[in-house]
Coordinates of C-alpha atoms and ligand atoms in Angstrom, one line a residue:
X43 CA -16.7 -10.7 3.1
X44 CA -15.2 -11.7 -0.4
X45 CA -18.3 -12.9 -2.9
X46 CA -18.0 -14.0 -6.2
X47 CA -20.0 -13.3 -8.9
X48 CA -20.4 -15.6 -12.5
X49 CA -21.3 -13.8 -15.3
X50 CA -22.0 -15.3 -18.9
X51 CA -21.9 -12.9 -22.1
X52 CA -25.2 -14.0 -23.7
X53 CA -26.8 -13.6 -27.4
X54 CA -29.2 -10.4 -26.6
X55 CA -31.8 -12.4 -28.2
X56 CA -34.2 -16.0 -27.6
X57 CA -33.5 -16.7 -30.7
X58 CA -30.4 -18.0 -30.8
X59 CA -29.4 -19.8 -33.9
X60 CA -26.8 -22.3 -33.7
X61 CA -23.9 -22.9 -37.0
X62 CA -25.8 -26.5 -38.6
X63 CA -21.9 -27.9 -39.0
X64 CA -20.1 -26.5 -35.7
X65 CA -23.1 -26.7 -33.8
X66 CA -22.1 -23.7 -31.7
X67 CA -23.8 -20.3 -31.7
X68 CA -24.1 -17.8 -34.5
X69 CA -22.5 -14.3 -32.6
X70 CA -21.2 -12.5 -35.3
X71 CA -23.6 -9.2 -35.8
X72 CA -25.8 -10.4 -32.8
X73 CA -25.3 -7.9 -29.7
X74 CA -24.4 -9.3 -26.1
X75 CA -25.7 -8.7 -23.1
X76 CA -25.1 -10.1 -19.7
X77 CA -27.6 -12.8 -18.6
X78 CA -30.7 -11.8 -17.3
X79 CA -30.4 -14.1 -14.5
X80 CA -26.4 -12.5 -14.1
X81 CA -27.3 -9.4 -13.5
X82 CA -29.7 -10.6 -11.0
X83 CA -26.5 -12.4 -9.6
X84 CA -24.8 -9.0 -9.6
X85 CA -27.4 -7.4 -8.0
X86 CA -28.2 -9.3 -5.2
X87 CA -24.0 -9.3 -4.5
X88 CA -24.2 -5.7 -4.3
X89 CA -27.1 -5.4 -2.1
X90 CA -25.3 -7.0 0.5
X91 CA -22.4 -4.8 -0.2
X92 CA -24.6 -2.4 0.6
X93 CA -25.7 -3.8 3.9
X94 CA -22.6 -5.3 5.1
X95 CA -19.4 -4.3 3.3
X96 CA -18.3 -7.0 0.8
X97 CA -15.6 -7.2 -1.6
X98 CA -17.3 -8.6 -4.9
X99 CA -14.9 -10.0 -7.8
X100 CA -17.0 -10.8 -11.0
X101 CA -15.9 -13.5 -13.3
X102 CA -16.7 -14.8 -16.4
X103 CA -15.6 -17.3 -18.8
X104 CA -15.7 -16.1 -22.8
X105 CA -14.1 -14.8 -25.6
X106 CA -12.1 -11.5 -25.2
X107 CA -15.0 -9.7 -26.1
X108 CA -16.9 -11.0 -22.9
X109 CA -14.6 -7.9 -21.3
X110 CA -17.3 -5.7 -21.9
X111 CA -19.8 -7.4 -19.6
X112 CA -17.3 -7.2 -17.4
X113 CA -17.2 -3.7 -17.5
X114 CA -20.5 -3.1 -17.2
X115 CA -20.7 -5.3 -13.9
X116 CA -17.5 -3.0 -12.6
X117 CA -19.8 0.1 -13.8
X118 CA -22.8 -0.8 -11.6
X119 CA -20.3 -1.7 -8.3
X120 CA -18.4 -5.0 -8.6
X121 CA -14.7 -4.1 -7.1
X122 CA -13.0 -6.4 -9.3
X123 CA -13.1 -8.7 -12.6
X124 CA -11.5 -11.7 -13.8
X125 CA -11.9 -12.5 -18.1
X126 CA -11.0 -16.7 -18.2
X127 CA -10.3 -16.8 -22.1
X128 CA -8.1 -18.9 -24.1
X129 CA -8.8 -20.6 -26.9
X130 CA -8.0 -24.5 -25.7
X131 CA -11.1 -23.6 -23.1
X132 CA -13.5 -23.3 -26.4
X133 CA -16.4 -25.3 -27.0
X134 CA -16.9 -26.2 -23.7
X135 CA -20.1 -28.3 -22.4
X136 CA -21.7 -27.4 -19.0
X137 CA -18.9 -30.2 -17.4
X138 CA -16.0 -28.1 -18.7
X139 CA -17.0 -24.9 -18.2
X140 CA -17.8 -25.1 -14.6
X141 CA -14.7 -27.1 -14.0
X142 CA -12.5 -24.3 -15.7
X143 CA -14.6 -21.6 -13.8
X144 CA -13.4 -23.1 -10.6
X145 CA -10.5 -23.4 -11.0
X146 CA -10.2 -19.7 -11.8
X147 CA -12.3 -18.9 -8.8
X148 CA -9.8 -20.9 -6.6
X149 CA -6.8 -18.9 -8.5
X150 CA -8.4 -15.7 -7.6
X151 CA -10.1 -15.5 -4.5
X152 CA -9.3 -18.9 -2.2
X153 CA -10.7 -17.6 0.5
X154 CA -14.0 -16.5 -1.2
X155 CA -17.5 -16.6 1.3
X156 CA -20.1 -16.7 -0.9
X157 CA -20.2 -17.7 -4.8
X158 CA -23.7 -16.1 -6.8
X159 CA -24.1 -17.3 -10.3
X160 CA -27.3 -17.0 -12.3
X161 CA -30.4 -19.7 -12.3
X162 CA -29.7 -20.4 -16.0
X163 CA -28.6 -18.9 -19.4
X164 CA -30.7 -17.7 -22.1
X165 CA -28.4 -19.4 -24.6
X166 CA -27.3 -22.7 -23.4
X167 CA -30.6 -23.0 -21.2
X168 CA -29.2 -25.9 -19.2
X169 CA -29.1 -24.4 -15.8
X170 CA -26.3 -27.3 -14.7
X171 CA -23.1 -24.4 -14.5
X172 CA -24.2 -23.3 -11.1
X173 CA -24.4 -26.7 -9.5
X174 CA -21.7 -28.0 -11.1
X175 CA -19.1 -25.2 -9.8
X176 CA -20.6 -26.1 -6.5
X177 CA -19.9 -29.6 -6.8
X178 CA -16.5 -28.9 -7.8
X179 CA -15.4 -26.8 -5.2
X180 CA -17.7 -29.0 -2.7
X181 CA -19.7 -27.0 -1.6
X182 CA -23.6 -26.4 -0.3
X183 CA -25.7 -24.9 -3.2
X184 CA -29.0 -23.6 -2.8
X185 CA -30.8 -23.0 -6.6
X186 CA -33.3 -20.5 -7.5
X187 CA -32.7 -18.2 -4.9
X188 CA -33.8 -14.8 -3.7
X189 CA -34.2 -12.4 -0.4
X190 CA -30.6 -13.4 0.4
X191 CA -29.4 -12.3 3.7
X192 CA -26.4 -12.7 5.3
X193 CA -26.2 -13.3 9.2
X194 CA -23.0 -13.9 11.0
X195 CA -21.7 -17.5 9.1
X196 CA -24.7 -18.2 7.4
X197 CA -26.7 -17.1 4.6
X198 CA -30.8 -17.6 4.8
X199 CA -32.4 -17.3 1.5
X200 CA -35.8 -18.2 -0.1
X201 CA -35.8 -21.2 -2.5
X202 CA -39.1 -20.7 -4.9
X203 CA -40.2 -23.8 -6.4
X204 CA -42.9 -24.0 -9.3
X205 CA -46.0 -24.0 -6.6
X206 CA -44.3 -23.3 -3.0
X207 CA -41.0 -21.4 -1.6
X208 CA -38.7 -22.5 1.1
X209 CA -37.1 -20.3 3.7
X210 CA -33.5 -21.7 3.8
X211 CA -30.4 -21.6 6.1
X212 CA -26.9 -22.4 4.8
X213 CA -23.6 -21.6 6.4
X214 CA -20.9 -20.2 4.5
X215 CA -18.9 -20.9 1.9
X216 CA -21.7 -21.9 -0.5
X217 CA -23.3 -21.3 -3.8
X218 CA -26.2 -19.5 -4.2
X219 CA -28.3 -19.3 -7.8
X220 CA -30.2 -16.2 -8.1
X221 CA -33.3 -15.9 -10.2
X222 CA -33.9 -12.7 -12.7
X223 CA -37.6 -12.2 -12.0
X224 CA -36.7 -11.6 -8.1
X225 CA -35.0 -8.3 -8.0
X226 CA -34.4 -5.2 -10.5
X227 CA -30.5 -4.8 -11.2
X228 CA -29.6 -1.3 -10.3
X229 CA -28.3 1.0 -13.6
X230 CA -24.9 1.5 -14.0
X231 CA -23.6 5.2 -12.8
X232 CA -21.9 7.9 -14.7
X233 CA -19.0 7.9 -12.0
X234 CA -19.5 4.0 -12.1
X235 CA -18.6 3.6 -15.9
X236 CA -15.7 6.0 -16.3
X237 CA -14.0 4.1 -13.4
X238 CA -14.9 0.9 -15.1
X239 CA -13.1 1.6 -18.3
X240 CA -9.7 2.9 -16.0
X241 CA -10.1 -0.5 -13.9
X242 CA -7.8 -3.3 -15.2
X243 CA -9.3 -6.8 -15.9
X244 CA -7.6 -9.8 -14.9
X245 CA -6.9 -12.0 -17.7
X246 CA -6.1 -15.8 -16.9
X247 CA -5.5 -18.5 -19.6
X248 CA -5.3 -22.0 -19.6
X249 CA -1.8 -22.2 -18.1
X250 CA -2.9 -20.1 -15.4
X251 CA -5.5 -22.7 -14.2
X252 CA -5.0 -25.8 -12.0
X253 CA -7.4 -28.2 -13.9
X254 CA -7.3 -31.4 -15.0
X255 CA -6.6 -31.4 -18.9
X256 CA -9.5 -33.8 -19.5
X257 CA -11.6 -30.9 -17.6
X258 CA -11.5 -28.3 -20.4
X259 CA -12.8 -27.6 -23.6
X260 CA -14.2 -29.4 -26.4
X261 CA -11.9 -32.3 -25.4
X262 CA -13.0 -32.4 -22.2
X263 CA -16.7 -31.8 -22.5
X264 CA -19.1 -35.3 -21.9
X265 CA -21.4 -33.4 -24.1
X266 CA -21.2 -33.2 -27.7
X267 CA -23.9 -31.5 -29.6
X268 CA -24.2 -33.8 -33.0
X269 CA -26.8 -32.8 -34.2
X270 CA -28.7 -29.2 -34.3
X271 CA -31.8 -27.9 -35.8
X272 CA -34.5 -25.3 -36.1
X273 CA -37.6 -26.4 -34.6
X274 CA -40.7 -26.1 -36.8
X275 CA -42.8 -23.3 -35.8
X276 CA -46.4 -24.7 -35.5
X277 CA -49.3 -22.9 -36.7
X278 CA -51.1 -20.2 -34.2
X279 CA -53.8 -22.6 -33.8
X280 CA -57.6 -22.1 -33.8
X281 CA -59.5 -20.0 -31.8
X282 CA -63.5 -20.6 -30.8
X283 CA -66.0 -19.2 -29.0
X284 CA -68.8 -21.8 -28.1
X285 CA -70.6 -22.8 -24.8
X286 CA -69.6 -25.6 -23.1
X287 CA -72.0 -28.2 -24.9
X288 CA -70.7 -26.8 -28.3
X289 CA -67.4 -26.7 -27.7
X290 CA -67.0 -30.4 -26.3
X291 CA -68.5 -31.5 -29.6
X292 CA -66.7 -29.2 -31.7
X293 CA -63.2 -30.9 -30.0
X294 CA -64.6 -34.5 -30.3
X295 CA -65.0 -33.6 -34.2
X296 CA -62.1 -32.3 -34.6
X297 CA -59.9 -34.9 -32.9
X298 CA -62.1 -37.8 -35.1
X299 CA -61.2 -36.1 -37.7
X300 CA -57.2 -35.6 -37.2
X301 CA -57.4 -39.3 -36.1
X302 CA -56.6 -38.4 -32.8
X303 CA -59.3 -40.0 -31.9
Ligands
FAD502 C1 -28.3 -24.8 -27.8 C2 -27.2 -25.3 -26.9 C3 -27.5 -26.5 -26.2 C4 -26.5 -27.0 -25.3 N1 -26.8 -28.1 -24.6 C5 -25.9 -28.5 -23.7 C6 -26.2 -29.7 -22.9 O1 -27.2 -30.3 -23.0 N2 -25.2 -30.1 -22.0 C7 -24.1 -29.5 -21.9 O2 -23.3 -29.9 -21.1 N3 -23.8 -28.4 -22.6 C8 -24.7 -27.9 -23.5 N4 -24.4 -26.8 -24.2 C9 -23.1 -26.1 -24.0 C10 -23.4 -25.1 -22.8 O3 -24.3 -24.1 -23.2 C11 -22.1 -24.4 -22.5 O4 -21.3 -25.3 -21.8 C12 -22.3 -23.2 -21.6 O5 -21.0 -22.5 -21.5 C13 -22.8 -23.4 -20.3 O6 -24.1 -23.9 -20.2 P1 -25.4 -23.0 -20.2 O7 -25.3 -21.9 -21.3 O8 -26.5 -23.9 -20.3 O9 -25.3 -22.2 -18.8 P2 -26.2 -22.5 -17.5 O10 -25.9 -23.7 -16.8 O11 -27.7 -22.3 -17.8 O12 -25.7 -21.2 -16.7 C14 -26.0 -21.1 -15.3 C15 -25.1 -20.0 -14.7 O13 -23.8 -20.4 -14.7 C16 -22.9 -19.3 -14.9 N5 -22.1 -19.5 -16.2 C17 -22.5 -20.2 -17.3 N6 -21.6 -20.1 -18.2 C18 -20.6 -19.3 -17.7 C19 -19.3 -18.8 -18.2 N7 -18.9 -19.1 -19.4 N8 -18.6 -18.0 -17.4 C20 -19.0 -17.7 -16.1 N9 -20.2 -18.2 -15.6 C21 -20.9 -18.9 -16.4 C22 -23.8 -18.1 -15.1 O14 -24.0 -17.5 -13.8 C23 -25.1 -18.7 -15.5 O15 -26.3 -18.0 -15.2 C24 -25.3 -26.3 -25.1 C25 -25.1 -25.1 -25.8 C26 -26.0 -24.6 -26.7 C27 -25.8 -23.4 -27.4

């Protein structure tokens, strides 16, 4: 069973702050980590190595330093990784980046079974990559999933939804997008990380990639970020302890006198 694994190389922070002309994000002296939801990704991949016997290729798209998230996946059990960097890919929107990301999953493993990439990124926030690979390569995609299980061609999964979950069924090849909060990614090993750092990772640029040049980069992202800025922070608010009665009146007189009211 060949799965693939998506990987972004993340701020290791929530508050990322974004360059008020290029609109992209400030990196420089901020440390990386792999997405929360990634890991989770990796995880889940590796369980069902675990279970089943699977060949896992991780990939990510990034600057050359994205090679040490890379790493760290090999370190905790991925077989192999793939680093998609160039600098014609840069500035990519959501549209672009998943384009370009299968396109490199195509180049490496055509034959793939199963494609995990996180729910969402801690950066970007848009949650759209996952889909959008999916709808690329055309195929089924099941979001916010956990308890995956492979049986025979099909994988069942639950799908959790703000107030209810769903036991799904979905046969193979598809795209799955695993939630952090479901599972605790195992540490990488002593053993694990000196193997890691022998293992070579396979670097593909843009001429290495069948897509469409109006697919990648800044060029060929939809979505242009014109305009950025820090939200203001609002006040901690106000804090009372009054019964009921009180406390209705106390609101009424406060909204009367913020013209809410
Ligand atoms: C503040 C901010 C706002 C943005 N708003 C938008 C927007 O509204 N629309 C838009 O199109 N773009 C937007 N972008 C650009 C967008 O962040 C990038 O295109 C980014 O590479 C992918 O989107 P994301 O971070 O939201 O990832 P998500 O869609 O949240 O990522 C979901 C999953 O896809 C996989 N994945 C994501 N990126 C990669 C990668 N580079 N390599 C491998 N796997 C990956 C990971 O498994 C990840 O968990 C924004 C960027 C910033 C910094």
């Amino acid at each position: 069973m060949n799965i693939i694994v998506c990987i972004k190389q993340v701020p290791d922070t929530n508050e990322v702050k974004l360059d008020p002309v290029k609109h992209t994000l400030i990196r420089d002296g901020v440390s990386a980590i792999i997405n929360p939801d990634d890991k989770a990704g990796i995880e889940c991949a590796l369980q069902l190595k675990d279970k089943l016997g699977a060949h896992i290729t991780v990939v990510t798209m990034g600057l050359p330093a994205a090679d040490v998230a890379l790493r760290e996946a090999l370190a905790m059990g991925c077989d192999d990784a793939v680093l998609v960097t160039d600098r014609r890919l840069g500035g990519a929107d959501t549209w672009a980046t998943s384009a370009t990301v299968a396109s490199a999953v195509k180049a490496v493993c055509p034959n793939f079974d199963l494609i995990i990439t996180g729910r969402q990124a801690i950066d970007g926030d848009t949650a759209q990559v996952g889909p959008e690979i999916a709808e690329h390569l055309k195929l089924p995609v099941i979001s916010y999933a956990s308890d995956i299980k492979v049986d025979g061609g099909n994988v069942t999964c639950t799908r959790s939804y703000d107030d209810r979950t769903h036991k799904l069924k979905v046969k193979m090849p598809c795209l799955l997008t695993a939630i952090g909060e479901a599972t605790t990614p195992r540490y990488m090993t002593p053993g694990g990380i000196f193997d890691a750092y022998n293992k070579e990772i396979k670097i593909l640029g843009r001429d290495q990639l069948d897509v469409a040049e109006e697919n990648i980069g800044l060029k060929g992202s939809p979505t242009n970020v014109v305009k950025s800025w820090p939200k203001d922070m609002k006040g901690a608010g106000v804090k009372k302890t009054l019964d009921p009665k009180e406390g209705s009146a106390w609101l009424v007189d406060s909204m009367v006198e913020k013209h809410i009211l």
